[in-house]
Tab-separated table of C-alpha atoms in Angstrom:
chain	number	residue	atom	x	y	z
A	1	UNK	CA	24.564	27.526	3.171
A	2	UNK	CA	28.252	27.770	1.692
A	3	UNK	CA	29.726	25.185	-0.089
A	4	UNK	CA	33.395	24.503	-1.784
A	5	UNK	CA	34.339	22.720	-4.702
A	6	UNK	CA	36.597	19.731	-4.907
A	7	UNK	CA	38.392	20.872	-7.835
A	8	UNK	CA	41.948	22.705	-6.397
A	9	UNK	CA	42.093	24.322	-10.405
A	10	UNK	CA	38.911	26.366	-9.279
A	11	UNK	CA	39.599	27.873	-6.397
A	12	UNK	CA	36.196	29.582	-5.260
A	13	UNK	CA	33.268	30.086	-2.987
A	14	UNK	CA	29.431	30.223	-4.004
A	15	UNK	CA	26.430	31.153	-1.708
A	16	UNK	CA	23.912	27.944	-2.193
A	17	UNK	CA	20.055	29.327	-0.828
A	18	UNK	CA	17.127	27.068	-0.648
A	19	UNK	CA	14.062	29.414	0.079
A	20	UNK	CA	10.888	27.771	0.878
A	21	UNK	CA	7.995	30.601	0.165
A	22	UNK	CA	5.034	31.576	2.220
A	23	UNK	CA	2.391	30.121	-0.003
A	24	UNK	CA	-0.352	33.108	0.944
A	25	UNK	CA	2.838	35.744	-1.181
A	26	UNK	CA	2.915	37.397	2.554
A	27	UNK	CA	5.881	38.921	4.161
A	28	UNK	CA	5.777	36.740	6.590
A	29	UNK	CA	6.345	39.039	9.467
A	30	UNK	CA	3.178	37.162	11.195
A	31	UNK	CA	5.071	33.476	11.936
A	32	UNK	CA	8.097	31.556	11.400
A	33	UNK	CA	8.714	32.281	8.241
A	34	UNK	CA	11.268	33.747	6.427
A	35	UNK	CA	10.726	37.602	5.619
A	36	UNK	CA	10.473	38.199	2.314
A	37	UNK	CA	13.263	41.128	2.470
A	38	UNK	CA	15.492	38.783	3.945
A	39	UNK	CA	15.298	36.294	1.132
A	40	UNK	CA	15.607	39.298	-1.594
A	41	UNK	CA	19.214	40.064	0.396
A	42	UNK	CA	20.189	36.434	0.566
A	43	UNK	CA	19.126	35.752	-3.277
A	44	UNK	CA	21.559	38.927	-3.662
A	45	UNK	CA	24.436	37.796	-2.168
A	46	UNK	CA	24.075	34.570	-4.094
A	47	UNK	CA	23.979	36.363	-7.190
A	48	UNK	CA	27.028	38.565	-5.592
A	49	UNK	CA	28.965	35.709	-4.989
A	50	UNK	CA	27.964	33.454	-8.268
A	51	UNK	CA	29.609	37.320	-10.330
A	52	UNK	CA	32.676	36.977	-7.569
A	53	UNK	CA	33.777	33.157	-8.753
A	54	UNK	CA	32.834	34.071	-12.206
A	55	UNK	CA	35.535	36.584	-12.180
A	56	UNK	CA	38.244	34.331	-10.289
A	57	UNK	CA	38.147	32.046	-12.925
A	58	UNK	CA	38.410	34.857	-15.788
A	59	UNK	CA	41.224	35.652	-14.080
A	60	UNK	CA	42.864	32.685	-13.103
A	61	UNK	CA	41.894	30.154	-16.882
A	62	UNK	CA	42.473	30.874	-20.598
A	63	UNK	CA	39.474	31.871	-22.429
A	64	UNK	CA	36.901	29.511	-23.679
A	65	UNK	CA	38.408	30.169	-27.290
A	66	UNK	CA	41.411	28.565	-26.767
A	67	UNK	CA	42.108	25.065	-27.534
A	68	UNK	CA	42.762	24.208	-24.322
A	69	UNK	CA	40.725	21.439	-22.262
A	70	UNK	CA	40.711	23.516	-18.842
A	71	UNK	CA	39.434	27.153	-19.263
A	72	UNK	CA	37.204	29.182	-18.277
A	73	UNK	CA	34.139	27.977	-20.253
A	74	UNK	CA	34.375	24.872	-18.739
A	75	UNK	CA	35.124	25.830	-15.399
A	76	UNK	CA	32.070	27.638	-15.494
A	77	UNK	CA	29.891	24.827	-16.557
A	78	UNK	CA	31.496	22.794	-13.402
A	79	UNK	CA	30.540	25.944	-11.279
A	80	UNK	CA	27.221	26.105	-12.290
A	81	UNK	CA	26.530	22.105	-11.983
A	82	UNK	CA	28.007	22.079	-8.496
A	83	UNK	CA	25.386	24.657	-7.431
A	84	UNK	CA	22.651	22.701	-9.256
A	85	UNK	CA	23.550	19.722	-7.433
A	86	UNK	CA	23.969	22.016	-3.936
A	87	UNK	CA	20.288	23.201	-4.122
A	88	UNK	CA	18.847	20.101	-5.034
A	89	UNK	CA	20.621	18.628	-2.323
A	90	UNK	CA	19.431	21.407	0.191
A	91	UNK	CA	16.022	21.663	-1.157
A	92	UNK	CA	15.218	17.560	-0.446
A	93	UNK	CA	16.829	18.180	2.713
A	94	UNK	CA	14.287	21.270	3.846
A	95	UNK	CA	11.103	18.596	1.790
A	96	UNK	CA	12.402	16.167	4.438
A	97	UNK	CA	12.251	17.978	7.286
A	98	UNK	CA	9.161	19.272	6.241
A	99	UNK	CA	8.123	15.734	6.173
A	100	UNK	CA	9.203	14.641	9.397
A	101	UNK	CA	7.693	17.932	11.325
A	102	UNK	CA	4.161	17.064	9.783
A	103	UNK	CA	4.401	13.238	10.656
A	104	UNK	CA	5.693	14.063	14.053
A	105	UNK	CA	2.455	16.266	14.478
A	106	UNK	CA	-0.521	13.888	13.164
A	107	UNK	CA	1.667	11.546	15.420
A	108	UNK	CA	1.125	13.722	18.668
A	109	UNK	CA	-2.708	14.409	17.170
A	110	UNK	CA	-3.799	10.248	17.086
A	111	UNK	CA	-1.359	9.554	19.729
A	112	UNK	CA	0.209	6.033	17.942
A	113	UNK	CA	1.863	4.941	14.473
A	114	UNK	CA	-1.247	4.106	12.225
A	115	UNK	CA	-1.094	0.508	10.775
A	116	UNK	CA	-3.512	-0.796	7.835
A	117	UNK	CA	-5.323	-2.619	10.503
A	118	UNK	CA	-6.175	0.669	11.819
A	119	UNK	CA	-6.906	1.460	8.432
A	120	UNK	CA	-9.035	-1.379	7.904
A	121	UNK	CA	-11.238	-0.738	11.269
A	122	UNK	CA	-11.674	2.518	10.060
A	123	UNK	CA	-12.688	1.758	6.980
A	124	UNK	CA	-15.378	-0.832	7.929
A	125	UNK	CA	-16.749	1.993	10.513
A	126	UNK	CA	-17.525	3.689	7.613
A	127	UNK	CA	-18.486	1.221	5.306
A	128	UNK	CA	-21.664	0.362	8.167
A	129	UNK	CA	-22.816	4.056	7.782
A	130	UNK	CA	-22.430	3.641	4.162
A	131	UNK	CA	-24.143	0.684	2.598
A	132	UNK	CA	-27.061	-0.580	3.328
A	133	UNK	CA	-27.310	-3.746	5.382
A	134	UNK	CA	-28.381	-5.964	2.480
A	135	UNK	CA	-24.730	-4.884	0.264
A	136	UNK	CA	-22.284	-4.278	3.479
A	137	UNK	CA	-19.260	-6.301	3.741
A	138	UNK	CA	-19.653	-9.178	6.316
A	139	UNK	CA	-16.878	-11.201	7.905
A	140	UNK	CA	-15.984	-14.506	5.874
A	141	UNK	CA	-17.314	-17.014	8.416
A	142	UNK	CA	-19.677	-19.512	7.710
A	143	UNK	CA	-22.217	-22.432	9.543
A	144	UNK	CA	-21.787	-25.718	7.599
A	145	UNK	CA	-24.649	-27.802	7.953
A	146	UNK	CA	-27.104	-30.414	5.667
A	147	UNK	CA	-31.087	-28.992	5.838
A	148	UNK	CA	-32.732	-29.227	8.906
A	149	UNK	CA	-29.829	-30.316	10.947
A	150	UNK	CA	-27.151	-28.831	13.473
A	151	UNK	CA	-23.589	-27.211	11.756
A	152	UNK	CA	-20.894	-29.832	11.478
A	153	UNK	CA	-18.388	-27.042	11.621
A	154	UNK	CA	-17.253	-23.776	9.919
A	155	UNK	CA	-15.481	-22.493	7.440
A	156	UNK	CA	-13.380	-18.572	7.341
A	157	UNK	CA	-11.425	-16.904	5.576
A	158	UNK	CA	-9.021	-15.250	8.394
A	159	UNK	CA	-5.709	-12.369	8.104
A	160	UNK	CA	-3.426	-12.568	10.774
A	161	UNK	CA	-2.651	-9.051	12.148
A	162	UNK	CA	0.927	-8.169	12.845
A	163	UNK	CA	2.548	-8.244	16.966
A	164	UNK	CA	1.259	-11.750	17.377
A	165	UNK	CA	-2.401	-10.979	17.208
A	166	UNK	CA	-5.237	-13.565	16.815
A	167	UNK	CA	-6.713	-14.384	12.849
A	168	UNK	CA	-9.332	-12.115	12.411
A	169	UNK	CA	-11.890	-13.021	9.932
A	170	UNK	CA	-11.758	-10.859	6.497
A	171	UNK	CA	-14.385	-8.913	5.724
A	172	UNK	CA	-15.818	-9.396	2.248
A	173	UNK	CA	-18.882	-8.076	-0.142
A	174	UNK	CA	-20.529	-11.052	-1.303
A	175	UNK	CA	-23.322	-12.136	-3.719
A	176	UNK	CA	-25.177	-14.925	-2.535
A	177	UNK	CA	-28.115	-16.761	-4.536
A	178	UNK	CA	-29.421	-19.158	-2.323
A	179	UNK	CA	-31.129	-22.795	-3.385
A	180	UNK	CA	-29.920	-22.611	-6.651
A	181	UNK	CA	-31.662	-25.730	-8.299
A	182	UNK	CA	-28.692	-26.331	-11.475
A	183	UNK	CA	-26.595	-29.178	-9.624
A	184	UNK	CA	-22.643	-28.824	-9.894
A	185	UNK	CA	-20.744	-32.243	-10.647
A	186	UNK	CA	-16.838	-32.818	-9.956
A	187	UNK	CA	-14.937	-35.684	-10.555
A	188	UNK	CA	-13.780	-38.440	-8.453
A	189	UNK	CA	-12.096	-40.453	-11.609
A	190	UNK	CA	-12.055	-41.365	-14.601
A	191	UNK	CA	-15.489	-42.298	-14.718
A	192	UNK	CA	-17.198	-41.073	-11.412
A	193	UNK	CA	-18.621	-37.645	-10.953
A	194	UNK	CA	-20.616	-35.906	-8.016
A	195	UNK	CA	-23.488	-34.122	-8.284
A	196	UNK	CA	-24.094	-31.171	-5.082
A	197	UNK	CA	-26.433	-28.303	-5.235
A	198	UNK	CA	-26.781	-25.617	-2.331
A	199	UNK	CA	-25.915	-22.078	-1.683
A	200	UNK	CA	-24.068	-20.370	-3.975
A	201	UNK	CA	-21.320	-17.507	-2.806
A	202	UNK	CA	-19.467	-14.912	-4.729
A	203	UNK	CA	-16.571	-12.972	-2.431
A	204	UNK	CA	-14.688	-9.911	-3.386
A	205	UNK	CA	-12.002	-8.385	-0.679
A	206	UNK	CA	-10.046	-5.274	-0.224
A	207	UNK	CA	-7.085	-5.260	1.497
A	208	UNK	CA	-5.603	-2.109	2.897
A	209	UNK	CA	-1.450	-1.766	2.471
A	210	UNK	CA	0.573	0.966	2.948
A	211	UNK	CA	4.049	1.616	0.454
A	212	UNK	CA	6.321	-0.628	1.329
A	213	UNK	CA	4.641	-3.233	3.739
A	214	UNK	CA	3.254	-6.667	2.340
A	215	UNK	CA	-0.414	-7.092	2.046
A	216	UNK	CA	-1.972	-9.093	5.374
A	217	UNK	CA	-1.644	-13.017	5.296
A	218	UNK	CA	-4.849	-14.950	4.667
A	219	UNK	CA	-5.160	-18.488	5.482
A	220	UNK	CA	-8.254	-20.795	4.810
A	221	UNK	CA	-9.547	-22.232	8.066
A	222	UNK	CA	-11.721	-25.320	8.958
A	223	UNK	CA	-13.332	-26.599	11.923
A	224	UNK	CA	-15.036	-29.593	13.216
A	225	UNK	CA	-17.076	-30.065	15.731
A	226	UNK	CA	-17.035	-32.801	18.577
A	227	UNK	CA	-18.801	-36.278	17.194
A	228	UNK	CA	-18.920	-34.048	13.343
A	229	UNK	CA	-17.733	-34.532	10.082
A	230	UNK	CA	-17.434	-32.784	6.533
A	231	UNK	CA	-15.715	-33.118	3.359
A	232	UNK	CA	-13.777	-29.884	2.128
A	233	UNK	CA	-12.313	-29.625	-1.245
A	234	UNK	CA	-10.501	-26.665	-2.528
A	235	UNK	CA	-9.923	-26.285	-6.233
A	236	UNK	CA	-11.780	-23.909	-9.700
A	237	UNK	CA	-14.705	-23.178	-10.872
A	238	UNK	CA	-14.770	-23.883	-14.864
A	239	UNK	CA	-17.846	-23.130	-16.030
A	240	UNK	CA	-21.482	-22.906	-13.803
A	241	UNK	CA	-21.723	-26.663	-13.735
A	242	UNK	CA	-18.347	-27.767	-13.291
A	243	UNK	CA	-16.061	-27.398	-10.376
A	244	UNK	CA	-12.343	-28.889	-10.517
A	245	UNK	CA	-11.098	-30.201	-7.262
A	246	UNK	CA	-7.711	-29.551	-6.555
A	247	UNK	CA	-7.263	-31.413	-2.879
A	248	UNK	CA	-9.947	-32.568	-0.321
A	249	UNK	CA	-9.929	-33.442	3.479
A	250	UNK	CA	-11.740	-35.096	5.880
A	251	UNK	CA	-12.426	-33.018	8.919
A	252	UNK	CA	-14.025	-35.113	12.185
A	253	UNK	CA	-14.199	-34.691	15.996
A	254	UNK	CA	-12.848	-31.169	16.166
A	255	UNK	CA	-9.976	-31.298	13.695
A	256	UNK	CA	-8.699	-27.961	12.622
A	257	UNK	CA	-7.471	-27.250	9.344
A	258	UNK	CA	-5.476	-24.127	8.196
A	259	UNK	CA	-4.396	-23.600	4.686
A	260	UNK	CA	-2.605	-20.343	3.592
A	261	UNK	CA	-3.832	-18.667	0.547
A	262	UNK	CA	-1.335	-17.782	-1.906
A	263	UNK	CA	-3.410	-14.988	-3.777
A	264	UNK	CA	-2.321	-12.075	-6.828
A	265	UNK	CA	-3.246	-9.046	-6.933
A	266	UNK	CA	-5.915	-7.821	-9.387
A	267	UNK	CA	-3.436	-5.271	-11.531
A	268	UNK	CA	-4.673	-1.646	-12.058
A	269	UNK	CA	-6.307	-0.055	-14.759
A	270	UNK	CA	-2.338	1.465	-15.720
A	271	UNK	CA	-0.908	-1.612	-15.144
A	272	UNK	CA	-3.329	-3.293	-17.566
A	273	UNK	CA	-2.268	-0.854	-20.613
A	274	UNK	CA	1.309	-0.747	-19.680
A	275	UNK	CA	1.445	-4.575	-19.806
């Protein structure tokens, strides 16, 4: 690549080369890459051509001695920052073709444009051969019932997937201790609290994002069933006895409920020390 200056008081030329190596130190004779005698005669003519303006401007500016703002000295300095600024530019420019070649390939090789959904199937193929039954990560979709009766509904936690697709229920790893006997209270008022007891569930979830693209959407759904009802409250838990309700419903005779989940993201380990 050749490349001119702007500056009509330094009227030169300079050879700008951006080699990219064979990273086995071959010749490369055996592919498409650049010989390695060719790139000794290009790095000479850059070093031919970087002694050829050199001299121009000896020849044409006052030494660097002199008082003078324009001379030689610093037209040299604006020489040698121009070329700087020509191989940086050339070298991103071979990184990003680089870039594009490889994506174009693993393109051609899966045959589509991965998305984290993908990402996420994937990852919960793997996640069955990896845990055991008892600790893998089970979609977020649950029966609600009293003992010894039929469900009155359910309750999920669902992402919506991007082109229009259904909510899918999330896939969590949960800890579950089951008839715990401690009752949890709430308040109604001032002076009215509720007692419940039941099932207790602990959810943890891992979303999969790529750089750049928002995290999936997750909304809180309930259902009713026909001639069924069921009280749902949303809100903290404060302490192992105490739950704060934020809002309740009443769900009967199918009613649907769908209540997006504004959620933060649990900052990294970096993130924590930087802060």
């Amino acid at each position: 690549n050749v490349a001119a200056p702007a500056d009509a008081a330094a009227d030169y030329w300079y050879f700008a080369l951006v080699a990219v190596g064979d990273a086995a130190g071959g010749d490369g004779d055996g592919g498409a890459m650049l010989p390695l005698a060719d790139s000794h005669v290009l790095l000479g003519e850059q070093r031919r051509t970087f002694a050829t303006s050199f001299g121009v401007i000896a020849d044409v500016l006052p030494a660097g001695s002199t008082n003078k703002l324009i001379n030689a000295a610093t037209a040299l300095i604006v020489v040698v920052m121009q070329h700087v600024q020509a191989v940086g530019v050339r070298a991103v420019d071979c990184y990003c073709y680089l870039e594009h070649m490889l994506y174009k390939q693993l393109h051609a090789a899966i045959g589509k444009e991965v998305t984290p959904a993908d990402f996420a199937d994937y990852m919960r193929f793997h996640e069955r051969r990896l845990f055991r039954d008892r600790y893998a990560p089970r979609a977020f979709s649950y029966a609600l019932r009293r003992p010894e009766h039929c469900p009155e509904g359910v309750v999920s936690v669902e992402a919506r997937g991007g082109g229009g697709a259904a909510p899918q229920p999330v896939h969590t790893t949960v800890r579950v201790r089951r008839n715990v006997s401690a009752p949890m209270r709430f308040a109604l008022g001032a002076a009215t609290e509720v007692e419940f007891t039941g099932h207790h569930y602990v959810h943890a979830v891992v979303q999969h994002t790529f750089a750049g693209a928002a995290p999936a959407r997750l909304s809180l759904f309930a259902r009713a069933r026909q001639f069924s009802s069921f009280v749902l409250c949303v809100g903290t838990v404060q302490s192992a006895s105490l739950f704060e309700c934020r809002a309740a419903i009443v769900l009967r005779n199918r009613d649907e409920l769908e209540l997006p989940l504004m959620l933060e993201q649990v900052p990294a380990p970096k993130e924590f020390r930087d802060a």
